[in-house]
XYZ file of C-alpha atoms in Angstrom:
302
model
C 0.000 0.000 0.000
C 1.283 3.252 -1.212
C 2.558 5.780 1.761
C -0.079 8.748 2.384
C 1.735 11.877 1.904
C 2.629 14.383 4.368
C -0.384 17.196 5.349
C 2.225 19.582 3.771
C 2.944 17.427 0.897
C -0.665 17.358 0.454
C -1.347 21.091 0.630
C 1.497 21.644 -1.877
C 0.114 18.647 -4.360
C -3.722 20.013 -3.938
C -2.112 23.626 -4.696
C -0.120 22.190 -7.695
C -3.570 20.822 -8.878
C -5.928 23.369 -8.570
C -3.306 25.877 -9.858
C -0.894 24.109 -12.295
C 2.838 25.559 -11.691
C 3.004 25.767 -15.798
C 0.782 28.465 -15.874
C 2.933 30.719 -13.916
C 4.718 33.525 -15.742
C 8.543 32.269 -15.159
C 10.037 34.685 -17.032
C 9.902 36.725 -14.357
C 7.648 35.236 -11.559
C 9.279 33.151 -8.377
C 6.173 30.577 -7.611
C 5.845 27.263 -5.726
C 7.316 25.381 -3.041
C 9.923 28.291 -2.036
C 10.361 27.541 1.625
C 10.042 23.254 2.159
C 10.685 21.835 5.651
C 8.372 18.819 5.625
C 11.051 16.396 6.025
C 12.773 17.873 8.712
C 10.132 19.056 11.175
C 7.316 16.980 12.656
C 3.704 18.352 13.126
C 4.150 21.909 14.943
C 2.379 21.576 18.574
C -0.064 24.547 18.613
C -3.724 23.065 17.099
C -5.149 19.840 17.205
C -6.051 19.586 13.199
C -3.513 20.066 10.439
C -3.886 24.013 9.182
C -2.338 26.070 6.302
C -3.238 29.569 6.643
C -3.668 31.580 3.249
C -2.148 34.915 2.838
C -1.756 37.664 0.152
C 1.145 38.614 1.844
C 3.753 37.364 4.290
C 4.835 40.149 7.324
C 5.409 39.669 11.097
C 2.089 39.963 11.550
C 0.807 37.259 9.014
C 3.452 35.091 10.865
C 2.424 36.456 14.207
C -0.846 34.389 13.448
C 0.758 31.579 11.908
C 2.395 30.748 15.087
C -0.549 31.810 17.031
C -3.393 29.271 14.904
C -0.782 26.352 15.125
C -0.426 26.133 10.945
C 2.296 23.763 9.138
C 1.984 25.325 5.739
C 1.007 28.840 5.025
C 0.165 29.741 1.249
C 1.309 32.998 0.572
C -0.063 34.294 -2.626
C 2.629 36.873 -3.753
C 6.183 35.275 -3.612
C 7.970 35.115 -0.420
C 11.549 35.049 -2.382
C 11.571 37.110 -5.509
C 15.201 38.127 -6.174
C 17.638 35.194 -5.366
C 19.129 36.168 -1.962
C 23.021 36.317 -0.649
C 22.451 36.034 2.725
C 19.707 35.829 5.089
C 19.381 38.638 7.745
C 17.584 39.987 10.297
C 18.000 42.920 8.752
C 15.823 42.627 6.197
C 11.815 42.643 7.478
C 11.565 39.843 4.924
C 13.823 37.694 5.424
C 13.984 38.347 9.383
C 10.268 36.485 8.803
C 11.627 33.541 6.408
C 14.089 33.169 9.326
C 10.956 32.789 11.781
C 8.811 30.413 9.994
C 12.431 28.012 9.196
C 12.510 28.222 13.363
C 9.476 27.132 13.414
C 9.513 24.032 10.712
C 6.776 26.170 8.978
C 6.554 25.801 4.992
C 5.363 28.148 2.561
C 4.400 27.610 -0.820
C 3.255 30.456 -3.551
C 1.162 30.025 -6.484
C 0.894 33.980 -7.692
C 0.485 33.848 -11.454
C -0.068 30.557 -11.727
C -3.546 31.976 -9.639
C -3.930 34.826 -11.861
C -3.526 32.405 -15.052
C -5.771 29.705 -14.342
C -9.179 29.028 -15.367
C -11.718 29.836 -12.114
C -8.853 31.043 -10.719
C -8.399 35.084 -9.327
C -9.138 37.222 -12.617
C -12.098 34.645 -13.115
C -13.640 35.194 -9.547
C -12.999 39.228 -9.836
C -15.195 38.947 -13.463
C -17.720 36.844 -11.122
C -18.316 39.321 -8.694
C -18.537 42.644 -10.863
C -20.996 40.842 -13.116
C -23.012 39.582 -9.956
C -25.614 37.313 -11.835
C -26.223 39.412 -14.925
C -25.923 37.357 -18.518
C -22.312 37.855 -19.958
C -22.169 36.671 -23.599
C -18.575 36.495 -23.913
C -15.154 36.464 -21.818
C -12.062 36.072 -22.905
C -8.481 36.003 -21.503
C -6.522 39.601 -21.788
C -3.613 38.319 -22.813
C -3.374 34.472 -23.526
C -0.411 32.555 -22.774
C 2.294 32.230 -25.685
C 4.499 29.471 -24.410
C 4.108 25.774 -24.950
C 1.769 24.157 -21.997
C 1.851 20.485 -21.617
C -1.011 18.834 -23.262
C -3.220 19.046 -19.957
C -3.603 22.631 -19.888
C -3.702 22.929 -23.669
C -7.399 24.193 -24.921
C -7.959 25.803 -22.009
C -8.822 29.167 -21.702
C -5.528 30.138 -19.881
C -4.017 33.621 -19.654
C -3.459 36.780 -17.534
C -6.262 39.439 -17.202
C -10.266 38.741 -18.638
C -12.493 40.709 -20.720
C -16.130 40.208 -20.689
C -19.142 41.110 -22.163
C -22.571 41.746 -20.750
C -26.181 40.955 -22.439
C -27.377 44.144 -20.996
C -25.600 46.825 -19.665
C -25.078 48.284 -16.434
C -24.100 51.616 -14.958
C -20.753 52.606 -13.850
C -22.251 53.393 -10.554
C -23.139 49.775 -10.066
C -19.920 48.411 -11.229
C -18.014 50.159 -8.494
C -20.824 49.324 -6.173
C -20.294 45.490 -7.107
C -16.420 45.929 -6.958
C -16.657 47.503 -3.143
C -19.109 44.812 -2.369
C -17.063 42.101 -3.864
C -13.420 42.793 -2.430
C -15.198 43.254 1.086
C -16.981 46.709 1.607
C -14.086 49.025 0.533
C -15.378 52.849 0.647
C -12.841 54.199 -1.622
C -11.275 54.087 -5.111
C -9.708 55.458 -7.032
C -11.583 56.414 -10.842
C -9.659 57.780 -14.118
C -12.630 59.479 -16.241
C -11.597 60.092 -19.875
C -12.287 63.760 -20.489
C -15.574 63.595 -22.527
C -17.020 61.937 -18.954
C -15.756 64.220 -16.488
C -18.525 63.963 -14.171
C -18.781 60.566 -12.345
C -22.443 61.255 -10.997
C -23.781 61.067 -14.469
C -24.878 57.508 -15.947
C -22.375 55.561 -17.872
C -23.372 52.881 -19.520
C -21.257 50.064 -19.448
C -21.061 46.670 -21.361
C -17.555 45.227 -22.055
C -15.161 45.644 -18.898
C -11.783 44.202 -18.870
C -10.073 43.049 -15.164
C -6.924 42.064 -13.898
C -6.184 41.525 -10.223
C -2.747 43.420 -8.910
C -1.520 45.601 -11.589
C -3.292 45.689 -14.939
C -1.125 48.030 -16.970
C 0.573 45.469 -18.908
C -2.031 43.066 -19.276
C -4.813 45.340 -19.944
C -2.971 47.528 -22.341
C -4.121 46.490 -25.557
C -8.066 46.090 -24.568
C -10.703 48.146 -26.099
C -12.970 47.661 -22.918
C -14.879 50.959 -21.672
C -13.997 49.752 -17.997
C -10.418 48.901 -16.919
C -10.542 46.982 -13.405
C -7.122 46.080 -11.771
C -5.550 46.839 -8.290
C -2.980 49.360 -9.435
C -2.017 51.296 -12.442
C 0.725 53.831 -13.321
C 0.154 57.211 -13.963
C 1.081 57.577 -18.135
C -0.909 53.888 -18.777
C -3.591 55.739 -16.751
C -3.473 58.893 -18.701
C -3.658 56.812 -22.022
C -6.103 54.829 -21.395
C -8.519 58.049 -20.743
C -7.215 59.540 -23.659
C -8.870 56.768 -25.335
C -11.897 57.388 -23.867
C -11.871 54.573 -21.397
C -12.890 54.751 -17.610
C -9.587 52.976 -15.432
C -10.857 52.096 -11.828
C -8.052 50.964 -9.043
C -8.515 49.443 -5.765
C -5.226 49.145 -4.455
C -2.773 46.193 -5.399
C -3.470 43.419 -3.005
C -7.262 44.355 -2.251
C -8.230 43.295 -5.406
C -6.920 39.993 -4.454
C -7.387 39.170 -1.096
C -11.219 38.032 -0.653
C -10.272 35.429 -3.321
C -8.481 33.423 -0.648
C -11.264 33.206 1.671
C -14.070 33.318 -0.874
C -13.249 30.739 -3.614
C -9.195 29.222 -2.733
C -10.358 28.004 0.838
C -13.075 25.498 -0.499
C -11.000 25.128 -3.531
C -8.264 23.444 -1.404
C -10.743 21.941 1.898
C -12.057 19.699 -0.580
C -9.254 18.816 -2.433
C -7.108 17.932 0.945
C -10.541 15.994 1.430
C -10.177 14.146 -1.250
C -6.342 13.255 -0.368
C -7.470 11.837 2.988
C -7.388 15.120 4.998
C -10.645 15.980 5.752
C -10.411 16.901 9.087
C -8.223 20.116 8.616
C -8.436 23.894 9.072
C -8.157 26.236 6.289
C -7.863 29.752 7.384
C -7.887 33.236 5.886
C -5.284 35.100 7.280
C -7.351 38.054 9.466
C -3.724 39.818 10.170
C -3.181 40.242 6.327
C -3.479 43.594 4.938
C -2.885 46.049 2.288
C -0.221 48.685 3.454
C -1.951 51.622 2.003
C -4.918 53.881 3.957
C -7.011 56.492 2.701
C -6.541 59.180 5.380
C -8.615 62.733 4.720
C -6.040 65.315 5.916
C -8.974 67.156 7.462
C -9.416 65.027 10.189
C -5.550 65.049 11.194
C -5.206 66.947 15.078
Protein backbone atom coordinates (compact mmCIF):
# COMPACT_ATOMS: atom_id res chain seq x y z
CA UNK A 1 0.00 0.00 0.00
CA UNK A 2 1.28 3.25 -1.21
CA UNK A 3 2.56 5.78 1.76
CA UNK A 4 -0.08 8.75 2.38
CA UNK A 5 1.74 11.88 1.90
CA UNK A 6 2.63 14.38 4.37
CA UNK A 7 -0.38 17.20 5.35
CA UNK A 8 2.22 19.58 3.77
CA UNK A 9 2.94 17.43 0.90
CA UNK A 10 -0.66 17.36 0.45
CA UNK A 11 -1.35 21.09 0.63
CA UNK A 12 1.50 21.64 -1.88
CA UNK A 13 0.11 18.65 -4.36
CA UNK A 14 -3.72 20.01 -3.94
CA UNK A 15 -2.11 23.63 -4.70
CA UNK A 16 -0.12 22.19 -7.70
CA UNK A 17 -3.57 20.82 -8.88
CA UNK A 18 -5.93 23.37 -8.57
CA UNK A 19 -3.31 25.88 -9.86
CA UNK A 20 -0.89 24.11 -12.30
CA UNK A 21 2.84 25.56 -11.69
CA UNK A 22 3.00 25.77 -15.80
CA UNK A 23 0.78 28.46 -15.87
CA UNK A 24 2.93 30.72 -13.92
CA UNK A 25 4.72 33.53 -15.74
CA UNK A 26 8.54 32.27 -15.16
CA UNK A 27 10.04 34.69 -17.03
CA UNK A 28 9.90 36.73 -14.36
CA UNK A 29 7.65 35.24 -11.56
CA UNK A 30 9.28 33.15 -8.38
CA UNK A 31 6.17 30.58 -7.61
CA UNK A 32 5.85 27.26 -5.73
CA UNK A 33 7.32 25.38 -3.04
CA UNK A 34 9.92 28.29 -2.04
CA UNK A 35 10.36 27.54 1.62
CA UNK A 36 10.04 23.25 2.16
CA UNK A 37 10.69 21.83 5.65
CA UNK A 38 8.37 18.82 5.63
CA UNK A 39 11.05 16.40 6.03
CA UNK A 40 12.77 17.87 8.71
CA UNK A 41 10.13 19.06 11.18
CA UNK A 42 7.32 16.98 12.66
CA UNK A 43 3.70 18.35 13.13
CA UNK A 44 4.15 21.91 14.94
CA UNK A 45 2.38 21.58 18.57
CA UNK A 46 -0.06 24.55 18.61
CA UNK A 47 -3.72 23.06 17.10
CA UNK A 48 -5.15 19.84 17.21
CA UNK A 49 -6.05 19.59 13.20
CA UNK A 50 -3.51 20.07 10.44
CA UNK A 51 -3.89 24.01 9.18
CA UNK A 52 -2.34 26.07 6.30
CA UNK A 53 -3.24 29.57 6.64
CA UNK A 54 -3.67 31.58 3.25
CA UNK A 55 -2.15 34.91 2.84
CA UNK A 56 -1.76 37.66 0.15
CA UNK A 57 1.14 38.61 1.84
CA UNK A 58 3.75 37.36 4.29
CA UNK A 59 4.84 40.15 7.32
CA UNK A 60 5.41 39.67 11.10
CA UNK A 61 2.09 39.96 11.55
CA UNK A 62 0.81 37.26 9.01
CA UNK A 63 3.45 35.09 10.87
CA UNK A 64 2.42 36.46 14.21
CA UNK A 65 -0.85 34.39 13.45
CA UNK A 66 0.76 31.58 11.91
CA UNK A 67 2.39 30.75 15.09
CA UNK A 68 -0.55 31.81 17.03
CA UNK A 69 -3.39 29.27 14.90
CA UNK A 70 -0.78 26.35 15.13
CA UNK A 71 -0.43 26.13 10.95
CA UNK A 72 2.30 23.76 9.14
CA UNK A 73 1.98 25.32 5.74
CA UNK A 74 1.01 28.84 5.03
CA UNK A 75 0.16 29.74 1.25
CA UNK A 76 1.31 33.00 0.57
CA UNK A 77 -0.06 34.29 -2.63
CA UNK A 78 2.63 36.87 -3.75
CA UNK A 79 6.18 35.28 -3.61
CA UNK A 80 7.97 35.12 -0.42
CA UNK A 81 11.55 35.05 -2.38
CA UNK A 82 11.57 37.11 -5.51
CA UNK A 83 15.20 38.13 -6.17
CA UNK A 84 17.64 35.19 -5.37
CA UNK A 85 19.13 36.17 -1.96
CA UNK A 86 23.02 36.32 -0.65
CA UNK A 87 22.45 36.03 2.73
CA UNK A 88 19.71 35.83 5.09
CA UNK A 89 19.38 38.64 7.75
CA UNK A 90 17.58 39.99 10.30
CA UNK A 91 18.00 42.92 8.75
CA UNK A 92 15.82 42.63 6.20
CA UNK A 93 11.82 42.64 7.48
CA UNK A 94 11.56 39.84 4.92
CA UNK A 95 13.82 37.69 5.42
CA UNK A 96 13.98 38.35 9.38
CA UNK A 97 10.27 36.49 8.80
CA UNK A 98 11.63 33.54 6.41
CA UNK A 99 14.09 33.17 9.33
CA UNK A 100 10.96 32.79 11.78
CA UNK A 101 8.81 30.41 9.99
CA UNK A 102 12.43 28.01 9.20
CA UNK A 103 12.51 28.22 13.36
CA UNK A 104 9.48 27.13 13.41
CA UNK A 105 9.51 24.03 10.71
CA UNK A 106 6.78 26.17 8.98
CA UNK A 107 6.55 25.80 4.99
CA UNK A 108 5.36 28.15 2.56
CA UNK A 109 4.40 27.61 -0.82
CA UNK A 110 3.26 30.46 -3.55
CA UNK A 111 1.16 30.02 -6.48
CA UNK A 112 0.89 33.98 -7.69
CA UNK A 113 0.48 33.85 -11.45
CA UNK A 114 -0.07 30.56 -11.73
CA UNK A 115 -3.55 31.98 -9.64
CA UNK A 116 -3.93 34.83 -11.86
CA UNK A 117 -3.53 32.40 -15.05
CA UNK A 118 -5.77 29.70 -14.34
CA UNK A 119 -9.18 29.03 -15.37
CA UNK A 120 -11.72 29.84 -12.11
CA UNK A 121 -8.85 31.04 -10.72
CA UNK A 122 -8.40 35.08 -9.33
CA UNK A 123 -9.14 37.22 -12.62
CA UNK A 124 -12.10 34.65 -13.12
CA UNK A 125 -13.64 35.19 -9.55
CA UNK A 126 -13.00 39.23 -9.84
CA UNK A 127 -15.20 38.95 -13.46
CA UNK A 128 -17.72 36.84 -11.12
CA UNK A 129 -18.32 39.32 -8.69
CA UNK A 130 -18.54 42.64 -10.86
CA UNK A 131 -21.00 40.84 -13.12
CA UNK A 132 -23.01 39.58 -9.96
CA UNK A 133 -25.61 37.31 -11.84
CA UNK A 134 -26.22 39.41 -14.92
CA UNK A 135 -25.92 37.36 -18.52
CA UNK A 136 -22.31 37.86 -19.96
CA UNK A 137 -22.17 36.67 -23.60
CA UNK A 138 -18.58 36.49 -23.91
CA UNK A 139 -15.15 36.46 -21.82
CA UNK A 140 -12.06 36.07 -22.90
CA UNK A 141 -8.48 36.00 -21.50
CA UNK A 142 -6.52 39.60 -21.79
CA UNK A 143 -3.61 38.32 -22.81
CA UNK A 144 -3.37 34.47 -23.53
CA UNK A 145 -0.41 32.55 -22.77
CA UNK A 146 2.29 32.23 -25.69
CA UNK A 147 4.50 29.47 -24.41
CA UNK A 148 4.11 25.77 -24.95
CA UNK A 149 1.77 24.16 -22.00
CA UNK A 150 1.85 20.48 -21.62
CA UNK A 151 -1.01 18.83 -23.26
CA UNK A 152 -3.22 19.05 -19.96
CA UNK A 153 -3.60 22.63 -19.89
CA UNK A 154 -3.70 22.93 -23.67
CA UNK A 155 -7.40 24.19 -24.92
CA UNK A 156 -7.96 25.80 -22.01
CA UNK A 157 -8.82 29.17 -21.70
CA UNK A 158 -5.53 30.14 -19.88
CA UNK A 159 -4.02 33.62 -19.65
CA UNK A 160 -3.46 36.78 -17.53
CA UNK A 161 -6.26 39.44 -17.20
CA UNK A 162 -10.27 38.74 -18.64
CA UNK A 163 -12.49 40.71 -20.72
CA UNK A 164 -16.13 40.21 -20.69
CA UNK A 165 -19.14 41.11 -22.16
CA UNK A 166 -22.57 41.75 -20.75
CA UNK A 167 -26.18 40.96 -22.44
CA UNK A 168 -27.38 44.14 -21.00
CA UNK A 169 -25.60 46.82 -19.66
CA UNK A 170 -25.08 48.28 -16.43
CA UNK A 171 -24.10 51.62 -14.96
CA UNK A 172 -20.75 52.61 -13.85
CA UNK A 173 -22.25 53.39 -10.55
CA UNK A 174 -23.14 49.78 -10.07
CA UNK A 175 -19.92 48.41 -11.23
CA UNK A 176 -18.01 50.16 -8.49
CA UNK A 177 -20.82 49.32 -6.17
CA UNK A 178 -20.29 45.49 -7.11
CA UNK A 179 -16.42 45.93 -6.96
CA UNK A 180 -16.66 47.50 -3.14
CA UNK A 181 -19.11 44.81 -2.37
CA UNK A 182 -17.06 42.10 -3.86
CA UNK A 183 -13.42 42.79 -2.43
CA UNK A 184 -15.20 43.25 1.09
CA UNK A 185 -16.98 46.71 1.61
CA UNK A 186 -14.09 49.02 0.53
CA UNK A 187 -15.38 52.85 0.65
CA UNK A 188 -12.84 54.20 -1.62
CA UNK A 189 -11.27 54.09 -5.11
CA UNK A 190 -9.71 55.46 -7.03
CA UNK A 191 -11.58 56.41 -10.84
CA UNK A 192 -9.66 57.78 -14.12
CA UNK A 193 -12.63 59.48 -16.24
CA UNK A 194 -11.60 60.09 -19.88
CA UNK A 195 -12.29 63.76 -20.49
CA UNK A 196 -15.57 63.59 -22.53
CA UNK A 197 -17.02 61.94 -18.95
CA UNK A 198 -15.76 64.22 -16.49
CA UNK A 199 -18.52 63.96 -14.17
CA UNK A 200 -18.78 60.57 -12.35
CA UNK A 201 -22.44 61.26 -11.00
CA UNK A 202 -23.78 61.07 -14.47
CA UNK A 203 -24.88 57.51 -15.95
CA UNK A 204 -22.38 55.56 -17.87
CA UNK A 205 -23.37 52.88 -19.52
CA UNK A 206 -21.26 50.06 -19.45
CA UNK A 207 -21.06 46.67 -21.36
CA UNK A 208 -17.55 45.23 -22.06
CA UNK A 209 -15.16 45.64 -18.90
CA UNK A 210 -11.78 44.20 -18.87
CA UNK A 211 -10.07 43.05 -15.16
CA UNK A 212 -6.92 42.06 -13.90
CA UNK A 213 -6.18 41.52 -10.22
CA UNK A 214 -2.75 43.42 -8.91
CA UNK A 215 -1.52 45.60 -11.59
CA UNK A 216 -3.29 45.69 -14.94
CA UNK A 217 -1.12 48.03 -16.97
CA UNK A 218 0.57 45.47 -18.91
CA UNK A 219 -2.03 43.07 -19.28
CA UNK A 220 -4.81 45.34 -19.94
CA UNK A 221 -2.97 47.53 -22.34
CA UNK A 222 -4.12 46.49 -25.56
CA UNK A 223 -8.07 46.09 -24.57
CA UNK A 224 -10.70 48.15 -26.10
CA UNK A 225 -12.97 47.66 -22.92
CA UNK A 226 -14.88 50.96 -21.67
CA UNK A 227 -14.00 49.75 -18.00
CA UNK A 228 -10.42 48.90 -16.92
CA UNK A 229 -10.54 46.98 -13.41
CA UNK A 230 -7.12 46.08 -11.77
CA UNK A 231 -5.55 46.84 -8.29
CA UNK A 232 -2.98 49.36 -9.44
CA UNK A 233 -2.02 51.30 -12.44
CA UNK A 234 0.73 53.83 -13.32
CA UNK A 235 0.15 57.21 -13.96
CA UNK A 236 1.08 57.58 -18.14
CA UNK A 237 -0.91 53.89 -18.78
CA UNK A 238 -3.59 55.74 -16.75
CA UNK A 239 -3.47 58.89 -18.70
CA UNK A 240 -3.66 56.81 -22.02
CA UNK A 241 -6.10 54.83 -21.40
CA UNK A 242 -8.52 58.05 -20.74
CA UNK A 243 -7.21 59.54 -23.66
CA UNK A 244 -8.87 56.77 -25.33
CA UNK A 245 -11.90 57.39 -23.87
CA UNK A 246 -11.87 54.57 -21.40
CA UNK A 247 -12.89 54.75 -17.61
CA UNK A 248 -9.59 52.98 -15.43
CA UNK A 249 -10.86 52.10 -11.83
CA UNK A 250 -8.05 50.96 -9.04
CA UNK A 251 -8.52 49.44 -5.77
CA UNK A 252 -5.23 49.14 -4.45
CA UNK A 253 -2.77 46.19 -5.40
CA UNK A 254 -3.47 43.42 -3.01
CA UNK A 255 -7.26 44.35 -2.25
CA UNK A 256 -8.23 43.29 -5.41
CA UNK A 257 -6.92 39.99 -4.45
CA UNK A 258 -7.39 39.17 -1.10
CA UNK A 259 -11.22 38.03 -0.65
CA UNK A 260 -10.27 35.43 -3.32
CA UNK A 261 -8.48 33.42 -0.65
CA UNK A 262 -11.26 33.21 1.67
CA UNK A 263 -14.07 33.32 -0.87
CA UNK A 264 -13.25 30.74 -3.61
CA UNK A 265 -9.19 29.22 -2.73
CA UNK A 266 -10.36 28.00 0.84
CA UNK A 267 -13.08 25.50 -0.50
CA UNK A 268 -11.00 25.13 -3.53
CA UNK A 269 -8.26 23.44 -1.40
CA UNK A 270 -10.74 21.94 1.90
CA UNK A 271 -12.06 19.70 -0.58
CA UNK A 272 -9.25 18.82 -2.43
CA UNK A 273 -7.11 17.93 0.94
CA UNK A 274 -10.54 15.99 1.43
CA UNK A 275 -10.18 14.15 -1.25
CA UNK A 276 -6.34 13.26 -0.37
CA UNK A 277 -7.47 11.84 2.99
CA UNK A 278 -7.39 15.12 5.00
CA UNK A 279 -10.64 15.98 5.75
CA UNK A 280 -10.41 16.90 9.09
CA UNK A 281 -8.22 20.12 8.62
CA UNK A 282 -8.44 23.89 9.07
CA UNK A 283 -8.16 26.24 6.29
CA UNK A 284 -7.86 29.75 7.38
CA UNK A 285 -7.89 33.24 5.89
CA UNK A 286 -5.28 35.10 7.28
CA UNK A 287 -7.35 38.05 9.47
CA UNK A 288 -3.72 39.82 10.17
CA UNK A 289 -3.18 40.24 6.33
CA UNK A 290 -3.48 43.59 4.94
CA UNK A 291 -2.89 46.05 2.29
CA UNK A 292 -0.22 48.68 3.45
CA UNK A 293 -1.95 51.62 2.00
CA UNK A 294 -4.92 53.88 3.96
CA UNK A 295 -7.01 56.49 2.70
CA UNK A 296 -6.54 59.18 5.38
CA UNK A 297 -8.61 62.73 4.72
CA UNK A 298 -6.04 65.31 5.92
CA UNK A 299 -8.97 67.16 7.46
CA UNK A 300 -9.42 65.03 10.19
CA UNK A 301 -5.55 65.05 11.19
CA UNK A 302 -5.21 66.95 15.08
Amino acid sequence: MAKSPSFNDAVVQAMRILYPEELADKSWDNTGLLLDQAPSFPQRVGSSRPTVLLTNDLTETVVDEALEKGATVIVCYHPVIFRPLKSLTTKDPMQAQLLRLIAAGITVYCPHTAVDAAVGGLNDWLCDILIDGDEEIKRAVAEPISRPLPASLQGQNVGYGRVFELNQSITLQTLLRRLSAGIGGQKYMMVALPPTLNDLTKTQIITKIAVCAGSGADVLKNTDAQVLVTGEMAHHYALRHTQLGQIVVTCFHSNSERKFLEQRLKPQLEAQLKDAGYGDVLVIASSADRDPFDIIDVRDLA
